[in-house]
GROMACS .gro file of C-alpha atoms in nm:
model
  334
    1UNK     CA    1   1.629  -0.106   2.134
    2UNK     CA    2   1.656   0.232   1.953
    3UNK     CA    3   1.775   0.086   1.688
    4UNK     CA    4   1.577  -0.108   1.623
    5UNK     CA    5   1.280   0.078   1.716
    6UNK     CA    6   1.426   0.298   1.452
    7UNK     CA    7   1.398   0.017   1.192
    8UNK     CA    8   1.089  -0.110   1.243
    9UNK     CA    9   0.942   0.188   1.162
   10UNK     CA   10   1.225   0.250   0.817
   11UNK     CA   11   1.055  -0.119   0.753
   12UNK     CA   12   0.748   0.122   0.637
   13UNK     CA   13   0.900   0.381   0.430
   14UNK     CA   14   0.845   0.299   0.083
   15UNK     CA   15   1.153   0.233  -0.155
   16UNK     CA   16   1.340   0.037   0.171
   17UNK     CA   17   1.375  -0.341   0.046
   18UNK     CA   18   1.575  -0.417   0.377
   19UNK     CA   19   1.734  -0.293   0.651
   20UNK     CA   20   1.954  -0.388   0.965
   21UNK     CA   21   2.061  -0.218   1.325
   22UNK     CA   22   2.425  -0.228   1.295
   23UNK     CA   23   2.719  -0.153   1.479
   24UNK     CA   24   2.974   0.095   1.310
   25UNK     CA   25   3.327   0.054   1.359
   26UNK     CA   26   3.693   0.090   1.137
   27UNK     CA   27   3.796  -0.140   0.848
   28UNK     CA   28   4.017  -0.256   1.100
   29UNK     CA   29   4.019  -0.644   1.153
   30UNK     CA   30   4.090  -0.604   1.484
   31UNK     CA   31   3.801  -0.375   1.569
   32UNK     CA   32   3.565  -0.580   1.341
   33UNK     CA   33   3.658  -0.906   1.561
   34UNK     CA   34   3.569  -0.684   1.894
   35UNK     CA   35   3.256  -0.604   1.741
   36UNK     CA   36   3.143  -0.953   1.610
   37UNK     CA   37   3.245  -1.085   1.962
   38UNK     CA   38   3.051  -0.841   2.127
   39UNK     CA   39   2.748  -0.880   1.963
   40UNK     CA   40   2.816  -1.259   1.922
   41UNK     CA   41   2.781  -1.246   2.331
   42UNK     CA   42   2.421  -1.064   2.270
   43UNK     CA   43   2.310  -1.358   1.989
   44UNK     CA   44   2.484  -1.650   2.047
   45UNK     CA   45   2.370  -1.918   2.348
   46UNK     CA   46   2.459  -2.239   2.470
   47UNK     CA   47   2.468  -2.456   2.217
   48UNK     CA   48   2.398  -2.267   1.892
   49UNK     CA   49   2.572  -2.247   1.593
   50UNK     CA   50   2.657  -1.966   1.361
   51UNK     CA   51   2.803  -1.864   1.081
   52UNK     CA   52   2.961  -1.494   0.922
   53UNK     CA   53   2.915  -1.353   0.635
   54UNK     CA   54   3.164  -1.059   0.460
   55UNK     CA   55   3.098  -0.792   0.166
   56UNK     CA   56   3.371  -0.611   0.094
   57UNK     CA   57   3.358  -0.272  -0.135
   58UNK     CA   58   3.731  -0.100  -0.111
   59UNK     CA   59   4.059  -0.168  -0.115
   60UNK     CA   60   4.203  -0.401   0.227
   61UNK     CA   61   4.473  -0.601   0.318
   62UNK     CA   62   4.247  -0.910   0.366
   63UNK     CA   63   3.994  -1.075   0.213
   64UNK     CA   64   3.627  -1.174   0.307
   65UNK     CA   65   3.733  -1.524   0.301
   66UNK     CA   66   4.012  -1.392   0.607
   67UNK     CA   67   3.754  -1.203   0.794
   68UNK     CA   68   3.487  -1.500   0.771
   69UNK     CA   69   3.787  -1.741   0.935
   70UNK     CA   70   3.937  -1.448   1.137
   71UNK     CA   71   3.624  -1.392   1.346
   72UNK     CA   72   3.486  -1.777   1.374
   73UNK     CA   73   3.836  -1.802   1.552
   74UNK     CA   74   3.791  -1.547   1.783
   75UNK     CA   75   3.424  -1.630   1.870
   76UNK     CA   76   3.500  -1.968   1.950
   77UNK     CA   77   3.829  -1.846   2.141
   78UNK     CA   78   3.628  -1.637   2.337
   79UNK     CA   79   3.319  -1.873   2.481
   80UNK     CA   80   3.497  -2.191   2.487
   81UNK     CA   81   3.211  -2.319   2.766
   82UNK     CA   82   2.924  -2.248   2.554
   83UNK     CA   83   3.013  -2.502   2.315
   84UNK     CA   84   2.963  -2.283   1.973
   85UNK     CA   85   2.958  -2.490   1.639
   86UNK     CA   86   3.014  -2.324   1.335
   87UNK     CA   87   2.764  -2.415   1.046
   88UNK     CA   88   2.776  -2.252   0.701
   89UNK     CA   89   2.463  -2.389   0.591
   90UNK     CA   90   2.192  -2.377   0.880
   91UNK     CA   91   2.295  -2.148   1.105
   92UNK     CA   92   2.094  -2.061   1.424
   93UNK     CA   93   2.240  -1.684   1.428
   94UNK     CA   94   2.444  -1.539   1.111
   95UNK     CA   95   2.696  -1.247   1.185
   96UNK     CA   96   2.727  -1.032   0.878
   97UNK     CA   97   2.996  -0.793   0.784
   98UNK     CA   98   3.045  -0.523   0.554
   99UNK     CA   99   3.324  -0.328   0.509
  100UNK     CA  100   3.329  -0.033   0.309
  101UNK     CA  101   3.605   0.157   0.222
  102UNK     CA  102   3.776   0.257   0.582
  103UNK     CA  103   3.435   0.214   0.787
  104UNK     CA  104   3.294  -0.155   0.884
  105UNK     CA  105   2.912  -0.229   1.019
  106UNK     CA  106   2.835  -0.552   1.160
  107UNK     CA  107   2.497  -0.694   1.244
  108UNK     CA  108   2.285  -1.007   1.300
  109UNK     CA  109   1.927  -0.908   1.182
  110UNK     CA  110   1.797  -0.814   0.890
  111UNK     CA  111   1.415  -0.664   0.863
  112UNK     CA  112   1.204  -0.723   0.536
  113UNK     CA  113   1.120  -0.346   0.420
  114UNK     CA  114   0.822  -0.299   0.179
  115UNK     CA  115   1.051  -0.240  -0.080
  116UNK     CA  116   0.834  -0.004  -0.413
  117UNK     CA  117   0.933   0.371  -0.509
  118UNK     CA  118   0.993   0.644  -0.263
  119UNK     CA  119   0.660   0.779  -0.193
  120UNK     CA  120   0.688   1.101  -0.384
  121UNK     CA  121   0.891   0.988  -0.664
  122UNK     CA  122   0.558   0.956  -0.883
  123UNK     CA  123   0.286   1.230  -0.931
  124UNK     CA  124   0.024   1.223  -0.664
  125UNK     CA  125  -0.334   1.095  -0.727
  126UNK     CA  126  -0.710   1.063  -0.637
  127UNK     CA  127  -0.787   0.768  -0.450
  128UNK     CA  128  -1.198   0.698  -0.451
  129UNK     CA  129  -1.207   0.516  -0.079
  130UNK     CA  130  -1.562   0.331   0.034
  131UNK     CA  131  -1.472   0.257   0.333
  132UNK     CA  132  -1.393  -0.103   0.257
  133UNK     CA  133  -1.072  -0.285   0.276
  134UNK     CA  134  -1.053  -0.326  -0.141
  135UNK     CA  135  -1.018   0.027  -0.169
  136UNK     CA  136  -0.783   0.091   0.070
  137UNK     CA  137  -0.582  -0.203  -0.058
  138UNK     CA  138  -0.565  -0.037  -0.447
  139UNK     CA  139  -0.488   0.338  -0.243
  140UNK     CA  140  -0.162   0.162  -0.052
  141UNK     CA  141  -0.091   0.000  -0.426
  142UNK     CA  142  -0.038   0.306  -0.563
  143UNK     CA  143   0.119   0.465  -0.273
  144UNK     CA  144   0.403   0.212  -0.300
  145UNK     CA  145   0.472   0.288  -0.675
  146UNK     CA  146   0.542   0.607  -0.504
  147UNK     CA  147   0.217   0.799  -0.544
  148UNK     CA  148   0.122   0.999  -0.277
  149UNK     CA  149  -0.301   0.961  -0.242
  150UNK     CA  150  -0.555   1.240  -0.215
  151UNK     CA  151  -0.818   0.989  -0.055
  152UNK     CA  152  -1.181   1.101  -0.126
  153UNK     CA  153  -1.490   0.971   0.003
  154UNK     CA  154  -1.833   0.989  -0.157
  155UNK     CA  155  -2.088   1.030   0.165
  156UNK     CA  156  -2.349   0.822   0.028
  157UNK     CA  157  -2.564   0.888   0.338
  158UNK     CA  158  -2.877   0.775   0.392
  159UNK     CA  159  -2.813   0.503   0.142
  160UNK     CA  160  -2.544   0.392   0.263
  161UNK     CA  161  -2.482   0.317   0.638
  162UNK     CA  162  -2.344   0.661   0.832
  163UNK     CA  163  -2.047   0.399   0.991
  164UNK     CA  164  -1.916   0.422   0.598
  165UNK     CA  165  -1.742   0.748   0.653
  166UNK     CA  166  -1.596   0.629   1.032
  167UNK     CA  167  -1.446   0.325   0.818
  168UNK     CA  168  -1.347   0.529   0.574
  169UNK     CA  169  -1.184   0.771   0.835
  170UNK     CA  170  -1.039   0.477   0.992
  171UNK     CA  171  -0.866   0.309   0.677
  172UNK     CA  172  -0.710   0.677   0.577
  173UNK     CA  173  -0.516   0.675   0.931
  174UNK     CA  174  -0.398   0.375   0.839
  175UNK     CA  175  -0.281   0.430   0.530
  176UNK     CA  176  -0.136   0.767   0.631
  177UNK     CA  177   0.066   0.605   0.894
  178UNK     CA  178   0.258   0.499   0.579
  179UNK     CA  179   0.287   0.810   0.467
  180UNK     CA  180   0.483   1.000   0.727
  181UNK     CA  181   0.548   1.412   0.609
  182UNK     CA  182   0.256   1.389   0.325
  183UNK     CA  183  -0.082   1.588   0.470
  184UNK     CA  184  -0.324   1.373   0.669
  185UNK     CA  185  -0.632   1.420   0.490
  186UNK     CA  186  -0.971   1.335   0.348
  187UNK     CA  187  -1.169   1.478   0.163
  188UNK     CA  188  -1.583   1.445   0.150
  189UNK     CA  189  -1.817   1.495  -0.070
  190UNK     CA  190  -2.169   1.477   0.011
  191UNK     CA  191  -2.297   1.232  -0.287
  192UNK     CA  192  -2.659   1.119  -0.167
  193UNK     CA  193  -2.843   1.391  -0.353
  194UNK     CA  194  -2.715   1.283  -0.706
  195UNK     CA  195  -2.801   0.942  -0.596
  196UNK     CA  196  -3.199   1.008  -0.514
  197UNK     CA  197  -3.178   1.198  -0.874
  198UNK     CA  198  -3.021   0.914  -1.063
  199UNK     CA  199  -3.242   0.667  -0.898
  200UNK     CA  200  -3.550   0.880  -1.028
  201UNK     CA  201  -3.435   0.976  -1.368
  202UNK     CA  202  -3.261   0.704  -1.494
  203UNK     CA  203  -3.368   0.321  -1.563
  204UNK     CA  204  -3.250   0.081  -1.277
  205UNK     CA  205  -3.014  -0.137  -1.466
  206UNK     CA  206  -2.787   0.182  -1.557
  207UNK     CA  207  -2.812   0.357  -1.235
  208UNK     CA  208  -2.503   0.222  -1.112
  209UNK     CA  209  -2.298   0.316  -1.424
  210UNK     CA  210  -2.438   0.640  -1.410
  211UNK     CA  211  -2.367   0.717  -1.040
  212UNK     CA  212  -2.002   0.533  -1.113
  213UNK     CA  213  -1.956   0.750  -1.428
  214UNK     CA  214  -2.064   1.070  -1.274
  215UNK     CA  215  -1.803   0.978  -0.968
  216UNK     CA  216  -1.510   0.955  -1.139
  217UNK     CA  217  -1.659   1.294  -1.327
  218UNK     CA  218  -1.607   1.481  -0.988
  219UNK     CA  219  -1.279   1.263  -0.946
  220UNK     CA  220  -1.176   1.418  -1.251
  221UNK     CA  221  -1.221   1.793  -1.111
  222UNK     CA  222  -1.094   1.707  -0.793
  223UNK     CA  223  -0.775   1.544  -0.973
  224UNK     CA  224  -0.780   1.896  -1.157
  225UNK     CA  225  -0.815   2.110  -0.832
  226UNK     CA  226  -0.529   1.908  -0.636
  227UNK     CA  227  -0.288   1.853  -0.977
  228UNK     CA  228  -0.325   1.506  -0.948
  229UNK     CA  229  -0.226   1.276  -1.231
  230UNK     CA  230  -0.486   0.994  -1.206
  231UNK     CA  231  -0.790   0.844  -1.024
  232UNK     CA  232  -0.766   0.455  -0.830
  233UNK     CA  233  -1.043   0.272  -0.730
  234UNK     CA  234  -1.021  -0.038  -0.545
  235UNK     CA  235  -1.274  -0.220  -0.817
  236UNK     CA  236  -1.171  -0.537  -0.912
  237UNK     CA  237  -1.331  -0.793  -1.193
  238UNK     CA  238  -1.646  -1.029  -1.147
  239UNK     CA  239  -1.773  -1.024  -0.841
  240UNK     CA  240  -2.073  -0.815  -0.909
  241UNK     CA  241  -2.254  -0.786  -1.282
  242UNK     CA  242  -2.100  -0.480  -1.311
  243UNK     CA  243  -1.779  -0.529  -1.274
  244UNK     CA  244  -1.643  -0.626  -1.596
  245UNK     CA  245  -1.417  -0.510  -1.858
  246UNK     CA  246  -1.684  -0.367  -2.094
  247UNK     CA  247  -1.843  -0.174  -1.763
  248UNK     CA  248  -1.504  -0.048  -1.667
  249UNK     CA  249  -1.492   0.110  -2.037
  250UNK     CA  250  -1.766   0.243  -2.039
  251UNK     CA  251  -1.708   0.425  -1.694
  252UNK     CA  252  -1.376   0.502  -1.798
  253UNK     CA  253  -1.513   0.660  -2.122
  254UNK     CA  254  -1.551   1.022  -1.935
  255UNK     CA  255  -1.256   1.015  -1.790
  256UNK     CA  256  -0.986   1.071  -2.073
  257UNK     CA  257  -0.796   1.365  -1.917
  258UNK     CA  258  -0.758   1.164  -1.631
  259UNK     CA  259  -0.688   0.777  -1.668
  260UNK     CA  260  -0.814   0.544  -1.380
  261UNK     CA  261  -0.610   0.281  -1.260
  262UNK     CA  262  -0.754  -0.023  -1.082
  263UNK     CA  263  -0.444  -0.191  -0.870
  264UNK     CA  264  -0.680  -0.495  -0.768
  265UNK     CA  265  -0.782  -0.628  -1.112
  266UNK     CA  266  -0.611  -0.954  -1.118
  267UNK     CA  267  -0.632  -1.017  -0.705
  268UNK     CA  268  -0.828  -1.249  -0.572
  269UNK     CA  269  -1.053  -1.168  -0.272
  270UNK     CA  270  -0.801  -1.416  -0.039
  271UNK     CA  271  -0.542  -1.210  -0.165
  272UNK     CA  272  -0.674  -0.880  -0.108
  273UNK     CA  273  -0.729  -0.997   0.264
  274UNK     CA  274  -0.330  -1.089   0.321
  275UNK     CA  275  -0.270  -0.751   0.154
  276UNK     CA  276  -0.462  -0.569   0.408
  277UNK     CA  277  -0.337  -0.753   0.682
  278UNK     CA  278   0.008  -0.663   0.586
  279UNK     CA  279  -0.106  -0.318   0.544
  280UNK     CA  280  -0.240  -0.283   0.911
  281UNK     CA  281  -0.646  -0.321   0.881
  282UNK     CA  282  -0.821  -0.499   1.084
  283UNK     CA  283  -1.135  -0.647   0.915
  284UNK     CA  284  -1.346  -0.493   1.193
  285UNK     CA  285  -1.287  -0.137   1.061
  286UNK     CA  286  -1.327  -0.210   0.696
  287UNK     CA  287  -1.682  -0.250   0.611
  288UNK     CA  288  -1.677  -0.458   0.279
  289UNK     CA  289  -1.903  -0.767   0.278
  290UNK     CA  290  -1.720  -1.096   0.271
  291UNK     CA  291  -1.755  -1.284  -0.072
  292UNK     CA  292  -1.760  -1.644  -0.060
  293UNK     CA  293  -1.778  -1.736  -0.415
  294UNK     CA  294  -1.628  -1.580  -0.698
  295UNK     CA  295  -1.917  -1.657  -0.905
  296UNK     CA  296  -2.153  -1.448  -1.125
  297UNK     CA  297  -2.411  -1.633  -1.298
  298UNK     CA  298  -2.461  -1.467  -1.671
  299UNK     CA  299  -2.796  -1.443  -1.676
  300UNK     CA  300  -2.737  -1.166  -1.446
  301UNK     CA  301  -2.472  -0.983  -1.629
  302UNK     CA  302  -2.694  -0.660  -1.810
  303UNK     CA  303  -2.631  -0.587  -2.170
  304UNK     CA  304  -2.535  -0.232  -2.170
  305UNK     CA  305  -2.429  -0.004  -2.451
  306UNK     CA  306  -2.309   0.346  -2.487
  307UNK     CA  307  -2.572   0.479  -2.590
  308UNK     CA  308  -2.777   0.329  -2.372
  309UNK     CA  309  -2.581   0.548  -2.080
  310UNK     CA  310  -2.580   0.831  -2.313
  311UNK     CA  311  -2.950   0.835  -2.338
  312UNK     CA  312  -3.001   0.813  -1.929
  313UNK     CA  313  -2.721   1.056  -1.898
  314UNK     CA  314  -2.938   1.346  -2.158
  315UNK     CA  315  -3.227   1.347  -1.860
  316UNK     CA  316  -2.960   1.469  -1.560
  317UNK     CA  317  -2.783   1.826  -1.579
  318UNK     CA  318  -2.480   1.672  -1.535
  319UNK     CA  319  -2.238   1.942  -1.503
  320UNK     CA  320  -2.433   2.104  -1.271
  321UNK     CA  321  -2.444   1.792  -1.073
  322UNK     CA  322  -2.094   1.784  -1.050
  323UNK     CA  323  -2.065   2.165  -0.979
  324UNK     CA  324  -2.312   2.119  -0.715
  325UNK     CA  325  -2.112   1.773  -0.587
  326UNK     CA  326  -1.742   1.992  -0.568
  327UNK     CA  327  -1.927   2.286  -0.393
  328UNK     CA  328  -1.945   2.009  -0.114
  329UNK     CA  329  -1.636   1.916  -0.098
  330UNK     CA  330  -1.534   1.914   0.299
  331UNK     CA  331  -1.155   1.872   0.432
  332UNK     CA  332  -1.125   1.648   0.775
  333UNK     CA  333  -0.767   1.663   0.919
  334UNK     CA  334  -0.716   1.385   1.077
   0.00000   0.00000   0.00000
């Protein structure tokens, strides 16, 4: 059971495509067959079939073809009354051996790991979370490419509801708990001040550019702060009107030191809800409204320019908006 208590949780370390509880013994055939037999006694039943498997890497005085037939003999020698088949092709339990050099491990089970880059093995970056499963899914993207997150959350309070940040609290555990040795953090930045100042200053059909544009802005400083690499958002295409290509560039346009990556751009929302199951979410915790049709009629998609955001963007101070937005920033250990 420690074993494979032990693997289950190895099953969640990034860069682990698979791994199996095994029992260690000598190159010996004889103390392979003891093992096999002993945990053939653990597996097997009445009545079931099986079949084993042999790698070899090393130098022995038998093949894997030998040890295959060796053990099958001694299995069946040793439960004659269970009435064991042996079945290459459908087994009910495989044994599997590999022998390596002087040492040999044998073992029955083998656990799927998530399989990506060690976390660590890439440069660490900012991860914009909403509170919403989509976010967390493109964070946990980029964590398995081996990126370990800074998650930040924009407190959008009062226009937003104040269960936002629990969710968003919520999803960072989870994704943390993948993420075993790296800080358990997020950081919050108090956002709803910029909002009631866009929303006055700046014409209604670019207000959400702006406020996206001005978010990856303080993204950028935080990225610069932390010596982070990159921003990812959890944005993915054509769900909303402002969620195409030509909005994405334009958003991205103020971001040049730092490049944004968007993980979920070619999921669809079906997919993004087996990722998150995978990932551990439940659905009550992430607060993103359920789309049922992936479906945006043109005549709502708004003709923006650059210089149309250009122009709204010359009536807001925006540097000291972002000054002001990083003087917020708050840490929550969690």
């Amino acid at each position: 059971p420690m074993a494979e208590d032990a693997a289950k949780k190895l099953s969640r370390v990034f860069g682990i495509s698979s791994l199996s509880p095994a029992l260690e013994t000598t190159s010996k055939m004889s103390d392979i067959a003891d093992k096999c037999v002993y945990m053939a006694g653990l597996k097997l039943q009445e009545g079931s079939s099986f079949a084993v498997r042999c790698r070899r890497v090393g130098k022995h005085s038998y093949t894997s073809q030998d040890v295959c037939r060796g053990i099958g003999h001694r299995i069946l020698d040793a439960s004659p009354h269970l009435g064991l088949t042996v079945d290459l092709t459908h087994p009910n339990v495989t044994l599997s051996v590999e022998v390596r050099e002087d040492s040999a491990f044998v073992y029955s089970d083998t656990i799927q790991g998530v399989d990506g880059l060690p976390l660590g093995a890439q440069s660490r970056v900012v991860c914009l979370l909403k509170g919403d499963e989509r976010s967390a899914a493109a964070c946990w993207l980029a964590m398995k490419r081996g990126c370990p997150p800074i998650p930040v959350f924009f407190d959008e309070s009062p226009f937003i509801e104040e269960t936002c940040l629990e969710a968003a609290l919520s999803a960072t555990r989870v994704l943390l708990e993948w993420a075993v040795g790296f800080p358990r953090k997020l950081r919050v930045i108090a956002y709803s001040q910029n909002i009631a100042e866009i929303k006055q200053k700046c014409p209604k059909n670019l207000a959400s550019l702006v406020c996206k544009r001005l978010m990856l802005r303080i993204a950028g400083r935080i990225a610069e702060l932390e010596g982070a690499e990159g921003i990812v958002t959890g944005d993915v295409l054509g769900e909303k009107p402002n969620q195409t290509i030509k909005a994405f560039k334009i958003e991205d346009y103020i971001s040049q030191t730092f490049p944004v990556y968007r993980p979920l751009l070619g999921f669809e929302t079906a997919e993004i809800e087996d990722l998150t199951r995978k990932i551990g979410m439940r659905e009550a915790e992430a607060g993103s409204p359920r789309v049922e049709k992936n479906e945006v009629a043109s005549k709502k998609l708004v003709a923006v320019s650059m210089e149309d955001i250009s122009r709204a963007e010359e009536k807001l101070n925006i540097e000291e908006m972002v000054k002001r937005s990083v003087d917020t920033l708050k840490t929550l250990n969690l």
